[in-house]
Amino acid sequence: MAATAGFDPGDLIEVFKALGNPARLQIMQWLKDPDTHFDEHAPIADRQSVGVCVTHIQARSGLAQSTVSSYMSTLERAGLVRPTRVGKWTHYRRDEERLAQLARAIDATI
């Protein structure tokens, strides 16, 4: 099978595995509109350019910090989010360009 829109079959499988977990899918949905979903937390940095602090994702999800860190690493390996360090905190934002490529690859494949 040929690579499609920057995704080879293994890449697509990793993306589907990452999004196959309900909590990771929910996090991706929250990160789509971080100002709305994390408004109860004062941002440490600009949410649109830097993303949301793992601590805030953990608080919203109710999951253990180690679980959230593991989930975010899975989403990062799948190419769905980008991390940014701000001081001692790691922030994540969606990789919208990569998500657009993913949508094109799914359209061409399925």
Coordinates of N, CA and C in Angstrom, one line a residue:
M1 N 0.8 -1.2 0.0 CA 0.0 0.0 0.0 C 0.9 1.2 0.0
A2 N 0.6 2.2 -0.8 CA 1.4 3.4 -1.0 C 1.1 4.4 0.1
A3 N 2.0 5.3 0.4 CA 1.8 6.4 1.4 C 0.8 7.3 0.8
T4 N -0.1 7.9 1.6 CA -1.1 8.8 1.2 C -1.1 10.1 2.0
A5 N -0.9 11.2 1.4 CA -0.9 12.5 2.0 C 0.0 12.5 3.2
G6 N 1.2 12.0 3.1 CA 2.2 12.0 4.2 C 2.0 10.9 5.2
F7 N 1.1 10.0 5.0 CA 0.8 9.0 6.0 C 1.0 7.6 5.3
D8 N 1.9 6.8 5.9 CA 2.0 5.4 5.4 C 1.0 4.6 6.2
P9 N 0.7 3.4 5.8 CA -0.3 2.6 6.5 C 0.0 2.5 8.0
G10 N 1.3 2.4 8.4 CA 1.7 2.3 9.8 C 1.3 3.5 10.6
D11 N 1.5 4.7 9.9 CA 1.2 6.0 10.5 C -0.3 6.0 10.8
L12 N -1.1 5.6 9.8 CA -2.6 5.7 10.0 C -3.0 4.7 11.1
I13 N -2.4 3.6 11.2 CA -2.7 2.6 12.3 C -2.4 3.3 13.7
E14 N -1.3 3.9 13.8 CA -0.9 4.6 15.0 C -1.9 5.7 15.4
V15 N -2.4 6.4 14.4 CA -3.4 7.5 14.7 C -4.7 6.9 15.1
F16 N -5.1 5.8 14.5 CA -6.4 5.2 14.9 C -6.3 4.6 16.3
K17 N -5.1 4.0 16.6 CA -4.9 3.5 17.9 C -5.0 4.6 19.0
A18 N -4.3 5.7 18.7 CA -4.3 6.8 19.6 C -5.7 7.4 19.8
L19 N -6.5 7.5 18.8 CA -7.8 8.0 18.9 C -8.8 7.0 19.3
G20 N -8.4 5.7 19.4 CA -9.4 4.7 19.8 C -9.6 4.7 21.3
N21 N -8.9 5.4 22.0 CA -9.1 5.5 23.5 C -10.0 6.7 23.7
P22 N -11.1 6.5 24.4 CA -12.1 7.5 24.6 C -11.5 8.8 25.3
A23 N -10.6 8.6 26.3 CA -10.1 9.7 27.0 C -9.2 10.5 26.1
R24 N -8.4 9.9 25.3 CA -7.5 10.6 24.3 C -8.3 11.3 23.3
L25 N -9.4 10.7 22.8 CA -10.3 11.4 21.8 C -10.9 12.6 22.5
Q26 N -11.3 12.5 23.7 CA -11.9 13.6 24.4 C -10.9 14.8 24.6
I27 N -9.7 14.4 24.9 CA -8.6 15.4 25.1 C -8.4 16.2 23.7
M28 N -8.4 15.4 22.6 CA -8.3 16.1 21.3 C -9.4 17.0 21.1
Q29 N -10.6 16.6 21.5 CA -11.8 17.5 21.3 C -11.7 18.8 22.1
W30 N -11.2 18.6 23.4 CA -11.0 19.8 24.3 C -10.0 20.7 23.7
L31 N -8.9 20.2 23.1 CA -7.8 21.0 22.6 C -8.2 21.7 21.3
K32 N -9.3 21.3 20.7 CA -9.8 22.0 19.5 C -10.2 23.4 19.9
D33 N -10.8 23.6 21.0 CA -11.3 24.9 21.5 C -10.8 25.1 23.0
P34 N -9.5 25.3 23.2 CA -9.0 25.3 24.6 C -9.5 26.4 25.4
D35 N -9.8 27.6 24.8 CA -10.3 28.7 25.6 C -11.7 28.4 26.3
T36 N -12.5 27.6 25.6 CA -13.8 27.2 26.1 C -13.7 26.1 27.1
H37 N -12.9 25.1 26.8 CA -12.8 23.9 27.6 C -11.9 24.0 28.9
F38 N -11.1 25.0 28.9 CA -10.1 25.2 30.0 C -10.3 26.6 30.6
D39 N -11.4 27.2 30.4 CA -11.6 28.6 30.9 C -11.5 28.7 32.4
E40 N -11.8 27.6 33.2 CA -11.7 27.7 34.6 C -10.3 27.7 35.1
H41 N -9.3 27.5 34.3 CA -7.9 27.5 34.7 C -7.2 28.7 34.1
A42 N -6.6 29.5 34.9 CA -5.8 30.6 34.4 C -4.7 30.1 33.5
P43 N -4.6 30.6 32.3 CA -3.5 30.0 31.4 C -2.1 30.5 31.9
I44 N -1.2 29.6 31.8 CA 0.2 29.9 32.1 C 0.9 30.6 30.9
A45 N 0.4 30.3 29.7 CA 0.9 30.8 28.5 C -0.3 30.9 27.5
D46 N -0.2 31.5 26.4 CA -1.2 31.7 25.4 C -1.7 30.3 24.9
R47 N -2.9 29.9 25.1 CA -3.4 28.6 24.7 C -3.4 28.4 23.2
Q48 N -3.7 29.4 22.5 CA -3.7 29.3 21.0 C -2.4 29.0 20.4
S49 N -1.3 29.6 20.9 CA 0.0 29.4 20.3 C 0.8 28.4 21.0
V50 N 0.6 28.2 22.3 CA 1.5 27.3 23.1 C 0.7 26.0 23.4
G51 N -0.6 26.2 23.7 CA -1.4 25.0 24.1 C -1.8 25.0 25.5
V52 N -2.2 23.9 26.0 CA -2.8 23.7 27.4 C -1.8 23.0 28.2
C53 N -1.6 23.4 29.4 CA -0.7 22.8 30.4 C -1.2 21.4 30.7
V54 N -0.3 20.4 30.8 CA -0.7 19.1 31.2 C -1.5 19.1 32.6
T55 N -1.1 19.9 33.5 CA -1.8 20.0 34.8 C -3.2 20.4 34.6
H56 N -3.6 21.2 33.6 CA -5.0 21.6 33.4 C -5.7 20.5 32.7
I57 N -5.0 19.8 31.8 CA -5.7 18.6 31.2 C -6.0 17.5 32.2
Q58 N -5.0 17.4 33.1 CA -5.2 16.4 34.2 C -6.4 16.8 35.1
A59 N -6.5 18.0 35.5 CA -7.6 18.5 36.3 C -8.9 18.3 35.7
R60 N -9.0 18.6 34.4 CA -10.3 18.5 33.7 C -10.7 17.1 33.5
S61 N -9.7 16.2 33.2 CA -10.0 14.8 32.9 C -10.3 14.0 34.2
G62 N -9.7 14.4 35.3 CA -9.8 13.6 36.5 C -8.9 12.4 36.5
L63 N -8.0 12.3 35.6 CA -7.1 11.2 35.5 C -5.8 11.5 36.2
A64 N -5.1 10.5 36.6 CA -3.8 10.7 37.2 C -2.8 11.4 36.3
Q65 N -1.9 12.2 36.9 CA -1.0 12.9 36.1 C -0.1 12.0 35.2
S66 N 0.3 10.9 35.7 CA 1.1 9.9 34.9 C 0.3 9.4 33.7
T67 N -1.0 9.2 33.9 CA -1.9 8.7 32.8 C -2.0 9.7 31.8
V68 N -2.2 11.0 32.2 CA -2.4 12.1 31.2 C -1.0 12.2 30.4
S69 N 0.1 12.2 31.1 CA 1.4 12.3 30.4 C 1.6 11.2 29.4
S70 N 1.2 10.0 29.8 CA 1.3 8.8 28.9 C 0.3 9.0 27.7
Y71 N -0.9 9.5 27.9 CA -1.8 9.7 26.8 C -1.3 10.8 25.9
M72 N -0.7 11.9 26.5 CA -0.2 12.9 25.6 C 1.0 12.5 24.8
S73 N 1.8 11.6 25.4 CA 2.9 11.1 24.6 C 2.4 10.2 23.4
T74 N 1.4 9.5 23.7 CA 0.8 8.6 22.6 C 0.3 9.5 21.5
L75 N -0.4 10.6 21.8 CA -0.9 11.5 20.8 C 0.2 12.2 20.1
E76 N 1.3 12.5 20.8 CA 2.4 13.2 20.2 C 3.1 12.2 19.2
R77 N 3.3 11.0 19.6 CA 3.9 10.0 18.7 C 3.1 9.8 17.5
A78 N 1.8 9.9 17.6 CA 0.9 9.7 16.4 C 0.9 11.0 15.6
G79 N 1.5 12.0 16.0 CA 1.6 13.3 15.2 C 0.4 14.2 15.4
L80 N -0.4 14.0 16.4 CA -1.6 14.7 16.5 C -1.5 16.0 17.4
V81 N -0.5 16.0 18.3 CA -0.3 17.2 19.1 C 1.2 17.5 19.1
R82 N 1.5 18.8 19.5 CA 2.8 19.3 19.6 C 3.1 19.8 21.0
P83 N 4.2 19.4 21.6 CA 4.5 19.9 23.0 C 5.3 21.1 23.0
T84 N 5.1 21.9 24.0 CA 6.0 23.1 24.2 C 6.3 23.2 25.7
R85 N 7.5 23.4 26.0 CA 7.9 23.6 27.4 C 7.8 25.1 27.7
V86 N 7.1 25.4 28.9 CA 7.1 26.8 29.4 C 7.5 26.6 30.8
G87 N 8.7 27.0 31.1 CA 9.3 26.8 32.5 C 9.3 25.3 32.8
K88 N 8.7 24.9 33.9 CA 8.7 23.5 34.3 C 7.5 22.8 33.7
W89 N 6.6 23.5 33.0 CA 5.4 22.9 32.5 C 5.4 22.6 31.0
T90 N 4.8 21.4 30.7 CA 4.6 21.1 29.3 C 3.2 21.4 28.9
H91 N 3.1 22.1 27.7 CA 1.8 22.4 27.1 C 1.7 21.7 25.8
Y92 N 0.4 21.3 25.5 CA 0.1 20.7 24.2 C -0.9 21.4 23.5
R93 N -0.7 21.4 22.1 CA -1.7 21.9 21.2 C -1.9 21.0 20.1
R94 N -3.0 21.0 19.5 CA -3.2 20.2 18.3 C -2.4 20.6 17.1
D95 N -1.9 19.7 16.3 CA -1.2 19.9 15.1 C -2.2 20.0 14.0
E96 N -2.8 21.2 13.8 CA -3.9 21.3 12.8 C -3.4 21.0 11.4
E97 N -2.2 21.3 11.0 CA -1.7 20.9 9.7 C -1.7 19.4 9.5
R98 N -1.2 18.7 10.5 CA -1.1 17.3 10.4 C -2.5 16.6 10.4
L99 N -3.4 17.2 11.2 CA -4.8 16.7 11.2 C -5.4 16.9 9.9
A100 N -5.1 18.0 9.2 CA -5.7 18.2 7.8 C -5.1 17.2 6.9
Q101 N -3.8 16.9 7.0 CA -3.2 15.8 6.2 C -3.9 14.5 6.5
L102 N -4.2 14.2 7.7 CA -4.8 13.0 8.1 C -6.2 12.9 7.5
A103 N -6.9 13.9 7.5 CA -8.3 13.9 6.9 C -8.2 13.6 5.4
R104 N -7.2 14.2 4.7 CA -7.0 13.9 3.3 C -6.6 12.4 3.1
A105 N -5.7 11.9 4.0 CA -5.3 10.5 3.8 C -6.4 9.5 4.1
I106 N -7.3 9.8 5.0 CA -8.4 9.0 5.3 C -9.4 9.0 4.1
D107 N -9.6 10.2 3.5 CA -10.5 10.3 2.4 C -10.0 9.6 1.2
A108 N -8.6 9.6 1.0 CA -8.0 8.9 -0.1 C -7.9 7.3 0.1
T109 N -8.0 6.9 1.4 CA -7.8 5.5 1.7 C -9.0 4.7 1.9
I110 N -10.0 5.4 2.5 CA -11.2 4.6 2.9 C -12.3 4.9 2.0

